[in-house]
């Protein structure tokens, strides 16, 4: 089993028992679910680490094999979430940290080649973001670089595209989202495009990627200037002090339209806080880490009914908030963040319904708002289960590198 003595459970006694019951109910609910096998493989892999039960190891391997069998269909998209980069990252992660066996390097080299071909283009025509863009490809290649499977030049190509996609002036560096990458329902509010403040699709993930490139000595310390230029513009976009959130979700060009954000991972102050803290740690910027803590404190003070949290998934739900507070607790040692994590894990348990997978459904805002059964990592029960495993064991949740949380 892969244990980290520095990682410890934040739930104890009856809360731990309740969380474990939910974990096993999630496992039971997923047995006959055939969608998103790669996400389920990650959940069952960590459940094997938590229990030592070979049944869950078998279930993880079965789902990984199923994902690989369908991989040719996924090659149409190279994105980190829902595409080839994500399948490669999870496969590599499971085989190194869970199965403890050699990775299928033939497959991984094939993935490398496809993604490298995309990076070799003179300009990046897609989104810059974590979910589907060049930052997400960077997450994949950071892992490969750590294993000495790709060279420094590969990560330099990530930085090349990040710089080329930036708008840079005396106000700092920022990244614009064109109308082509905005869904039709939101486009009416941002017909001229927008600047995105979410970790999932926006500028915080770019900042985090630059910090990791510096930490891995891909970039020189002199290139810290570019890192700080991105922070300069970002910080000038803060909301007024009397508003609910410190940062907006989006702003339009010319600052003509801005709004409040919730405290989720995908969009909101808590996601920004955790990502900035990790970024500050990467580059040794104590002032940035202190700011991130202050932002997390603001999130703690926000009344629950003003947080915008209505479901339990990692992306925009309570388990994601709980896990981020747990990460901050483990990073800082401050028990106030452990208390906040416990609060949000209790909310996660309270959000169970009479219907759904293990009592959970996700509110989808694509098209008509509706509650759906969701087995995925990013918004569904695979992710909820992983967060609960991290809350109840000494197994470090290295899977959260996918979310730029570690």
CSV table of C-alpha atoms in Angstrom, one decimal:
chain,number,residue,atom,x,y,z
A,1,UNK,CA,0.0,0.0,0.0
A,2,UNK,CA,1.2,3.5,-0.8
A,3,UNK,CA,1.1,5.5,2.5
A,4,UNK,CA,2.2,9.0,3.3
A,5,UNK,CA,2.9,9.6,7.0
A,6,UNK,CA,2.3,13.3,6.5
A,7,UNK,CA,-1.2,12.7,5.2
A,8,UNK,CA,-3.8,11.9,7.8
A,9,UNK,CA,-7.6,11.6,7.9
A,10,UNK,CA,-9.6,14.6,8.8
A,11,UNK,CA,-12.7,12.6,9.7
A,12,UNK,CA,-12.9,10.5,12.8
A,13,UNK,CA,-15.3,8.3,14.9
A,14,UNK,CA,-18.9,8.4,13.6
A,15,UNK,CA,-18.2,10.8,10.7
A,16,UNK,CA,-15.4,8.4,9.5
A,17,UNK,CA,-17.9,5.5,9.7
A,18,UNK,CA,-20.5,7.4,7.8
A,19,UNK,CA,-18.0,8.4,5.1
A,20,UNK,CA,-16.8,4.8,4.8
A,21,UNK,CA,-20.4,3.6,4.3
A,22,UNK,CA,-20.8,6.1,1.5
A,23,UNK,CA,-17.5,5.0,-0.1
A,24,UNK,CA,-18.6,1.4,-0.3
A,25,UNK,CA,-22.1,2.4,-1.5
A,26,UNK,CA,-20.5,4.4,-4.3
A,27,UNK,CA,-18.5,1.3,-5.2
A,28,UNK,CA,-21.6,-0.9,-5.3
A,29,UNK,CA,-23.4,1.7,-7.4
A,30,UNK,CA,-20.7,1.8,-10.0
A,31,UNK,CA,-20.4,-2.0,-10.5
A,32,UNK,CA,-23.0,-2.0,-13.4
A,33,UNK,CA,-22.1,1.4,-14.7
A,34,UNK,CA,-20.2,1.3,-18.0
A,35,UNK,CA,-19.7,5.0,-18.7
A,36,UNK,CA,-16.4,6.8,-18.1
A,37,UNK,CA,-14.4,3.7,-17.2
A,38,UNK,CA,-11.2,5.6,-16.8
A,39,UNK,CA,-12.7,7.8,-14.0
A,40,UNK,CA,-14.0,4.6,-12.3
A,41,UNK,CA,-10.6,3.0,-12.6
A,42,UNK,CA,-9.0,5.8,-10.6
A,43,UNK,CA,-11.7,5.5,-7.9
A,44,UNK,CA,-11.4,1.7,-7.6
A,45,UNK,CA,-7.6,1.9,-7.6
A,46,UNK,CA,-7.6,4.2,-4.6
A,47,UNK,CA,-10.3,2.1,-2.9
A,48,UNK,CA,-7.9,-0.9,-3.3
A,49,UNK,CA,-5.1,1.1,-1.6
A,50,UNK,CA,-7.5,2.0,1.2
A,51,UNK,CA,-8.8,-1.5,1.8
A,52,UNK,CA,-6.2,-3.9,0.5
A,53,UNK,CA,-9.1,-5.8,-1.0
A,54,UNK,CA,-8.0,-7.4,-4.3
A,55,UNK,CA,-11.5,-7.3,-5.6
A,56,UNK,CA,-11.3,-3.5,-6.0
A,57,UNK,CA,-7.9,-3.9,-7.7
A,58,UNK,CA,-9.5,-6.2,-10.2
A,59,UNK,CA,-12.4,-3.7,-10.8
A,60,UNK,CA,-9.8,-1.0,-11.4
A,61,UNK,CA,-7.9,-3.0,-13.9
A,62,UNK,CA,-11.1,-4.1,-15.7
A,63,UNK,CA,-12.1,-0.5,-16.2
A,64,UNK,CA,-8.6,0.6,-17.3
A,65,UNK,CA,-8.6,-2.1,-19.9
A,66,UNK,CA,-12.1,-1.0,-21.1
A,67,UNK,CA,-10.9,2.5,-21.4
A,68,UNK,CA,-7.9,1.5,-23.4
A,69,UNK,CA,-10.1,-0.7,-25.7
A,70,UNK,CA,-12.1,2.4,-26.5
A,71,UNK,CA,-9.1,4.7,-26.8
A,72,UNK,CA,-9.2,5.0,-30.6
A,73,UNK,CA,-12.6,6.7,-30.2
A,74,UNK,CA,-11.0,9.2,-27.7
A,75,UNK,CA,-8.2,10.2,-30.0
A,76,UNK,CA,-10.5,12.6,-31.7
A,77,UNK,CA,-9.9,14.9,-28.7
A,78,UNK,CA,-6.5,15.3,-26.9
A,79,UNK,CA,-7.9,17.2,-23.9
A,80,UNK,CA,-7.0,16.3,-20.3
A,81,UNK,CA,-10.6,15.8,-19.2
A,82,UNK,CA,-12.5,13.5,-21.5
A,83,UNK,CA,-9.6,13.0,-24.0
A,84,UNK,CA,-6.4,11.2,-24.7
A,85,UNK,CA,-4.2,13.2,-22.3
A,86,UNK,CA,-6.5,12.2,-19.4
A,87,UNK,CA,-6.5,8.5,-20.3
A,88,UNK,CA,-2.7,8.5,-20.5
A,89,UNK,CA,-2.3,10.4,-17.3
A,90,UNK,CA,-4.6,8.1,-15.3
A,91,UNK,CA,-3.2,5.0,-16.8
A,92,UNK,CA,0.3,6.1,-16.0
A,93,UNK,CA,-0.7,7.1,-12.5
A,94,UNK,CA,-2.5,3.9,-11.7
A,95,UNK,CA,0.3,1.6,-12.9
A,96,UNK,CA,3.0,3.5,-11.0
A,97,UNK,CA,1.2,4.3,-7.7
A,98,UNK,CA,-1.5,1.6,-7.5
A,99,UNK,CA,-0.7,-1.5,-9.6
A,100,UNK,CA,3.0,-1.2,-8.9
A,101,UNK,CA,3.9,-2.5,-12.3
A,102,UNK,CA,5.6,-1.2,-15.5
A,103,UNK,CA,3.6,1.2,-17.5
A,104,UNK,CA,2.8,0.1,-21.1
A,105,UNK,CA,5.4,2.4,-22.6
A,106,UNK,CA,4.4,1.6,-26.2
A,107,UNK,CA,1.0,3.1,-25.5
A,108,UNK,CA,2.4,6.0,-23.5
A,109,UNK,CA,4.9,6.8,-26.3
A,110,UNK,CA,2.0,6.8,-28.8
A,111,UNK,CA,0.2,9.3,-26.6
A,112,UNK,CA,3.3,11.4,-26.3
A,113,UNK,CA,3.7,11.5,-30.0
A,114,UNK,CA,0.1,12.6,-30.7
A,115,UNK,CA,0.3,15.4,-28.1
A,116,UNK,CA,3.8,16.5,-29.2
A,117,UNK,CA,2.6,16.8,-32.7
A,118,UNK,CA,-0.1,19.2,-31.5
A,119,UNK,CA,2.5,21.2,-29.6
A,120,UNK,CA,4.8,21.5,-32.6
A,121,UNK,CA,2.3,23.7,-34.4
A,122,UNK,CA,3.4,27.3,-34.6
A,123,UNK,CA,0.2,28.5,-33.0
A,124,UNK,CA,-2.3,26.9,-30.6
A,125,UNK,CA,-5.7,27.1,-32.2
A,126,UNK,CA,-7.7,25.7,-29.2
A,127,UNK,CA,-8.5,26.9,-25.7
A,128,UNK,CA,-5.6,27.7,-23.3
A,129,UNK,CA,-7.4,26.1,-20.3
A,130,UNK,CA,-6.8,23.1,-18.0
A,131,UNK,CA,-9.9,21.1,-19.0
A,132,UNK,CA,-9.4,21.0,-22.8
A,133,UNK,CA,-6.4,23.2,-23.6
A,134,UNK,CA,-2.7,23.6,-23.6
A,135,UNK,CA,-2.5,23.9,-19.8
A,136,UNK,CA,-4.1,20.4,-19.5
A,137,UNK,CA,-1.5,19.0,-21.9
A,138,UNK,CA,1.1,20.6,-19.7
A,139,UNK,CA,-0.3,18.6,-16.7
A,140,UNK,CA,0.2,15.4,-18.7
A,141,UNK,CA,3.7,16.2,-19.7
A,142,UNK,CA,4.8,17.4,-16.3
A,143,UNK,CA,4.3,13.8,-15.1
A,144,UNK,CA,6.1,12.4,-18.1
A,145,UNK,CA,9.0,14.8,-17.5
A,146,UNK,CA,9.2,13.7,-13.8
A,147,UNK,CA,9.8,10.2,-15.1
A,148,UNK,CA,12.4,11.3,-17.6
A,149,UNK,CA,10.2,10.1,-20.5
A,150,UNK,CA,10.2,13.5,-22.3
A,151,UNK,CA,12.8,16.3,-22.5
A,152,UNK,CA,12.8,19.8,-21.2
A,153,UNK,CA,12.1,20.9,-24.7
A,154,UNK,CA,8.6,19.5,-24.5
A,155,UNK,CA,7.6,21.6,-21.5
A,156,UNK,CA,9.3,24.6,-23.1
A,157,UNK,CA,6.7,24.2,-25.9
A,158,UNK,CA,3.9,24.4,-23.3
A,159,UNK,CA,5.4,27.7,-22.1
A,160,UNK,CA,5.9,28.9,-25.8
A,161,UNK,CA,2.2,28.5,-26.4
A,162,UNK,CA,1.2,30.1,-23.1
A,163,UNK,CA,3.2,33.2,-23.9
A,164,UNK,CA,1.9,33.4,-27.5
A,165,UNK,CA,-1.7,33.2,-26.3
A,166,UNK,CA,-1.2,36.0,-23.7
A,167,UNK,CA,-2.1,39.6,-24.0
A,168,UNK,CA,0.9,41.5,-22.5
A,169,UNK,CA,1.1,45.2,-21.7
A,170,UNK,CA,2.0,47.5,-18.9
A,171,UNK,CA,-0.9,46.2,-16.9
A,172,UNK,CA,0.5,42.7,-16.9
A,173,UNK,CA,-0.2,39.4,-18.7
A,174,UNK,CA,-3.7,38.0,-19.2
A,175,UNK,CA,-5.5,35.4,-21.3
A,176,UNK,CA,-8.6,36.2,-23.4
A,177,UNK,CA,-11.3,33.7,-24.2
A,178,UNK,CA,-12.8,34.4,-27.6
A,179,UNK,CA,-16.5,34.0,-28.4
A,180,UNK,CA,-15.6,30.8,-30.2
A,181,UNK,CA,-15.0,29.0,-26.9
A,182,UNK,CA,-18.1,30.3,-25.1
A,183,UNK,CA,-21.3,28.2,-25.1
A,184,UNK,CA,-24.3,29.7,-26.7
A,185,UNK,CA,-26.2,30.3,-23.5
A,186,UNK,CA,-23.4,32.4,-22.0
A,187,UNK,CA,-22.5,34.1,-25.3
A,188,UNK,CA,-25.4,36.6,-25.0
A,189,UNK,CA,-23.7,38.1,-21.9
A,190,UNK,CA,-20.2,38.1,-23.4
A,191,UNK,CA,-20.6,38.6,-27.2
A,192,UNK,CA,-17.1,40.1,-27.3
A,193,UNK,CA,-15.5,37.3,-25.4
A,194,UNK,CA,-14.3,37.4,-21.8
A,195,UNK,CA,-11.5,36.9,-19.2
A,196,UNK,CA,-12.1,33.8,-17.2
A,197,UNK,CA,-11.2,33.6,-13.4
A,198,UNK,CA,-11.9,29.9,-12.9
A,199,UNK,CA,-9.4,27.2,-12.3
A,200,UNK,CA,-11.1,24.9,-14.8
A,201,UNK,CA,-11.2,27.2,-17.8
A,202,UNK,CA,-9.3,30.3,-16.8
A,203,UNK,CA,-6.3,32.3,-15.8
A,204,UNK,CA,-5.6,30.7,-12.3
A,205,UNK,CA,-4.6,27.4,-14.1
A,206,UNK,CA,-2.2,29.3,-16.3
A,207,UNK,CA,-0.6,30.9,-13.3
A,208,UNK,CA,-0.3,27.4,-11.7
A,209,UNK,CA,1.3,25.9,-14.8
A,210,UNK,CA,3.9,28.6,-15.0
A,211,UNK,CA,4.8,28.1,-11.3
A,212,UNK,CA,5.2,24.4,-11.9
A,213,UNK,CA,7.4,25.0,-14.9
A,214,UNK,CA,9.6,27.2,-12.7
A,215,UNK,CA,9.7,24.7,-9.9
A,216,UNK,CA,10.8,22.0,-12.4
A,217,UNK,CA,13.6,24.3,-13.6
A,218,UNK,CA,12.1,24.3,-17.1
A,219,UNK,CA,12.0,28.1,-16.9
A,220,UNK,CA,14.7,30.2,-15.4
A,221,UNK,CA,14.3,32.2,-12.2
A,222,UNK,CA,14.5,35.3,-14.5
A,223,UNK,CA,11.2,34.2,-16.0
A,224,UNK,CA,9.6,34.8,-12.6
A,225,UNK,CA,9.0,38.2,-14.1
A,226,UNK,CA,6.4,36.8,-16.4
A,227,UNK,CA,4.8,34.8,-13.5
A,228,UNK,CA,4.5,38.0,-11.5
A,229,UNK,CA,3.2,39.9,-14.5
A,230,UNK,CA,0.3,37.5,-14.7
A,231,UNK,CA,-0.4,38.0,-11.0
A,232,UNK,CA,-0.3,41.8,-11.4
A,233,UNK,CA,-3.2,41.9,-13.8
A,234,UNK,CA,-5.1,39.2,-12.0
A,235,UNK,CA,-5.0,41.0,-8.6
A,236,UNK,CA,-6.1,44.3,-10.1
A,237,UNK,CA,-9.4,42.6,-11.1
A,238,UNK,CA,-10.5,42.0,-7.5
A,239,UNK,CA,-14.1,42.9,-6.6
A,240,UNK,CA,-14.8,45.6,-4.0
A,241,UNK,CA,-14.2,44.6,-0.4
A,242,UNK,CA,-17.9,44.6,0.5
A,243,UNK,CA,-18.8,42.0,-2.1
A,244,UNK,CA,-19.4,38.3,-1.5
A,245,UNK,CA,-16.5,37.0,-3.5
A,246,UNK,CA,-13.0,38.6,-3.8
A,247,UNK,CA,-12.8,37.6,-7.5
A,248,UNK,CA,-15.4,37.6,-10.3
A,249,UNK,CA,-16.2,34.5,-12.4
A,250,UNK,CA,-15.7,36.4,-15.6
A,251,UNK,CA,-15.2,40.0,-16.8
A,252,UNK,CA,-15.7,41.3,-20.3
A,253,UNK,CA,-13.2,43.3,-22.3
A,254,UNK,CA,-13.1,46.8,-21.0
A,255,UNK,CA,-14.5,45.6,-17.7
A,256,UNK,CA,-18.0,46.3,-18.9
A,257,UNK,CA,-19.5,43.3,-17.1
A,258,UNK,CA,-18.4,41.4,-14.0
A,259,UNK,CA,-20.1,39.1,-11.5
A,260,UNK,CA,-19.8,37.3,-8.2
A,261,UNK,CA,-18.4,33.8,-7.9
A,262,UNK,CA,-19.2,30.9,-5.7
A,263,UNK,CA,-16.4,29.1,-3.7
A,264,UNK,CA,-16.0,26.0,-5.8
A,265,UNK,CA,-13.0,24.5,-7.5
A,266,UNK,CA,-14.0,25.2,-11.0
A,267,UNK,CA,-15.1,28.8,-10.4
A,268,UNK,CA,-14.7,30.7,-7.2
A,269,UNK,CA,-12.4,32.0,-4.5
A,270,UNK,CA,-11.7,28.6,-2.9
A,271,UNK,CA,-10.3,27.1,-6.1
A,272,UNK,CA,-8.3,30.3,-6.6
A,273,UNK,CA,-7.0,30.2,-3.1
A,274,UNK,CA,-5.8,26.6,-3.2
A,275,UNK,CA,-4.2,26.9,-6.6
A,276,UNK,CA,-2.4,30.2,-5.6
A,277,UNK,CA,-1.1,28.7,-2.4
A,278,UNK,CA,0.4,25.7,-4.3
A,279,UNK,CA,1.8,28.1,-6.9
A,280,UNK,CA,3.4,30.3,-4.2
A,281,UNK,CA,4.9,27.2,-2.7
A,282,UNK,CA,6.4,26.2,-6.1
A,283,UNK,CA,8.2,29.4,-6.6
A,284,UNK,CA,9.0,30.3,-2.9
A,285,UNK,CA,6.6,33.3,-2.8
A,286,UNK,CA,5.6,33.5,0.8
A,287,UNK,CA,3.5,36.7,0.2
A,288,UNK,CA,1.4,34.8,-2.4
A,289,UNK,CA,0.9,32.0,0.0
A,290,UNK,CA,-0.2,34.4,2.8
A,291,UNK,CA,-2.6,36.0,0.4
A,292,UNK,CA,-4.0,32.6,-0.5
A,293,UNK,CA,-4.6,31.9,3.2
A,294,UNK,CA,-6.4,35.2,3.6
A,295,UNK,CA,-8.6,34.3,0.6
A,296,UNK,CA,-9.4,30.9,2.2
A,297,UNK,CA,-10.3,32.6,5.4
A,298,UNK,CA,-12.8,34.8,3.5
A,299,UNK,CA,-14.3,31.6,2.1
A,300,UNK,CA,-14.7,30.2,5.6
A,301,UNK,CA,-16.5,33.3,6.7
A,302,UNK,CA,-19.0,33.2,3.9
A,303,UNK,CA,-22.5,31.9,5.0
A,304,UNK,CA,-23.3,28.5,3.5
A,305,UNK,CA,-26.4,29.8,1.7
A,306,UNK,CA,-24.2,32.4,-0.1
A,307,UNK,CA,-21.6,29.9,-1.3
A,308,UNK,CA,-23.5,28.8,-4.4
A,309,UNK,CA,-22.9,25.1,-3.5
A,310,UNK,CA,-25.9,22.8,-4.3
A,311,UNK,CA,-24.5,19.4,-5.1
A,312,UNK,CA,-21.5,17.3,-3.9
A,313,UNK,CA,-19.1,16.8,-6.8
A,314,UNK,CA,-15.4,17.8,-6.9
A,315,UNK,CA,-15.9,20.4,-9.6
A,316,UNK,CA,-18.5,22.8,-8.2
A,317,UNK,CA,-19.7,20.9,-5.2
A,318,UNK,CA,-19.2,20.3,-1.5
A,319,UNK,CA,-16.6,17.5,-1.7
A,320,UNK,CA,-14.4,19.7,-3.8
A,321,UNK,CA,-14.5,22.5,-1.3
A,322,UNK,CA,-13.9,20.0,1.6
A,323,UNK,CA,-10.9,18.5,-0.2
A,324,UNK,CA,-9.4,21.9,-0.9
A,325,UNK,CA,-9.6,22.8,2.8
A,326,UNK,CA,-8.1,19.5,3.6
A,327,UNK,CA,-5.2,20.2,1.2
A,328,UNK,CA,-4.7,23.6,2.9
A,329,UNK,CA,-4.7,21.9,6.3
A,330,UNK,CA,-2.0,19.4,5.3
A,331,UNK,CA,0.0,22.2,3.7
A,332,UNK,CA,-0.2,24.7,6.5
A,333,UNK,CA,-0.9,22.6,9.6
A,334,UNK,CA,-3.6,25.1,10.6
A,335,UNK,CA,-6.5,23.3,12.3
A,336,UNK,CA,-9.0,26.0,11.2
A,337,UNK,CA,-8.7,24.5,7.7
A,338,UNK,CA,-9.2,21.0,9.1
A,339,UNK,CA,-12.4,22.2,10.8
A,340,UNK,CA,-13.6,23.8,7.6
A,341,UNK,CA,-12.9,20.5,5.7
A,342,UNK,CA,-14.9,18.6,8.3
A,343,UNK,CA,-17.8,21.1,7.9
A,344,UNK,CA,-17.9,20.6,4.1
A,345,UNK,CA,-17.6,16.8,4.4
A,346,UNK,CA,-20.6,16.9,6.6
A,347,UNK,CA,-22.4,19.0,4.0
A,348,UNK,CA,-21.4,16.3,1.4
A,349,UNK,CA,-23.0,13.6,3.5
A,350,UNK,CA,-26.1,15.8,4.0
A,351,UNK,CA,-26.5,16.3,0.2
A,352,UNK,CA,-27.3,12.7,-0.4
A,353,UNK,CA,-30.7,12.2,-2.0
A,354,UNK,CA,-33.2,9.3,-2.2
A,355,UNK,CA,-32.3,8.9,-5.9
A,356,UNK,CA,-29.1,8.8,-7.8
A,357,UNK,CA,-25.8,6.9,-7.6
A,358,UNK,CA,-25.3,6.1,-3.9
A,359,UNK,CA,-27.8,8.9,-3.2
A,360,UNK,CA,-25.9,11.5,-5.3
A,361,UNK,CA,-27.0,13.4,-8.3
A,362,UNK,CA,-25.2,16.3,-10.1
A,363,UNK,CA,-27.0,19.5,-11.2
A,364,UNK,CA,-26.0,20.0,-14.9
A,365,UNK,CA,-26.3,23.5,-16.3
A,366,UNK,CA,-25.7,22.4,-19.9
A,367,UNK,CA,-28.9,23.4,-21.7
A,368,UNK,CA,-31.8,23.0,-19.4
A,369,UNK,CA,-30.8,22.7,-15.7
A,370,UNK,CA,-31.5,19.2,-14.4
A,371,UNK,CA,-30.4,16.6,-11.9
A,372,UNK,CA,-28.6,13.6,-13.4
A,373,UNK,CA,-26.8,10.5,-12.2
A,374,UNK,CA,-23.1,11.2,-12.7
A,375,UNK,CA,-20.4,8.6,-12.4
A,376,UNK,CA,-17.5,10.9,-13.4
A,377,UNK,CA,-14.4,12.0,-11.6
A,378,UNK,CA,-14.9,15.7,-12.2
A,379,UNK,CA,-18.5,16.2,-11.1
A,380,UNK,CA,-19.9,12.8,-10.0
A,381,UNK,CA,-19.5,10.0,-7.6
A,382,UNK,CA,-16.1,8.7,-8.6
A,383,UNK,CA,-14.7,12.1,-7.5
A,384,UNK,CA,-16.8,12.2,-4.4
A,385,UNK,CA,-15.6,8.8,-3.4
A,386,UNK,CA,-12.0,9.8,-4.0
A,387,UNK,CA,-12.4,12.8,-1.8
A,388,UNK,CA,-13.9,10.7,1.0
A,389,UNK,CA,-11.1,8.1,0.8
A,390,UNK,CA,-8.6,11.0,1.2
A,391,UNK,CA,-10.6,12.2,4.2
A,392,UNK,CA,-10.6,8.8,6.0
A,393,UNK,CA,-7.2,7.3,5.3
A,394,UNK,CA,-3.4,8.1,5.3
A,395,UNK,CA,-3.2,7.7,1.6
A,396,UNK,CA,-2.0,10.9,-0.1
A,397,UNK,CA,-4.5,11.8,-2.8
A,398,UNK,CA,-2.0,12.3,-5.6
A,399,UNK,CA,-4.9,12.2,-8.1
A,400,UNK,CA,-5.6,15.8,-7.3
A,401,UNK,CA,-2.6,16.8,-9.5
A,402,UNK,CA,-5.2,16.6,-12.2
A,403,UNK,CA,-6.9,19.6,-10.5
A,404,UNK,CA,-3.7,21.5,-9.9
A,405,UNK,CA,-4.2,21.1,-6.2
A,406,UNK,CA,-0.9,19.5,-5.5
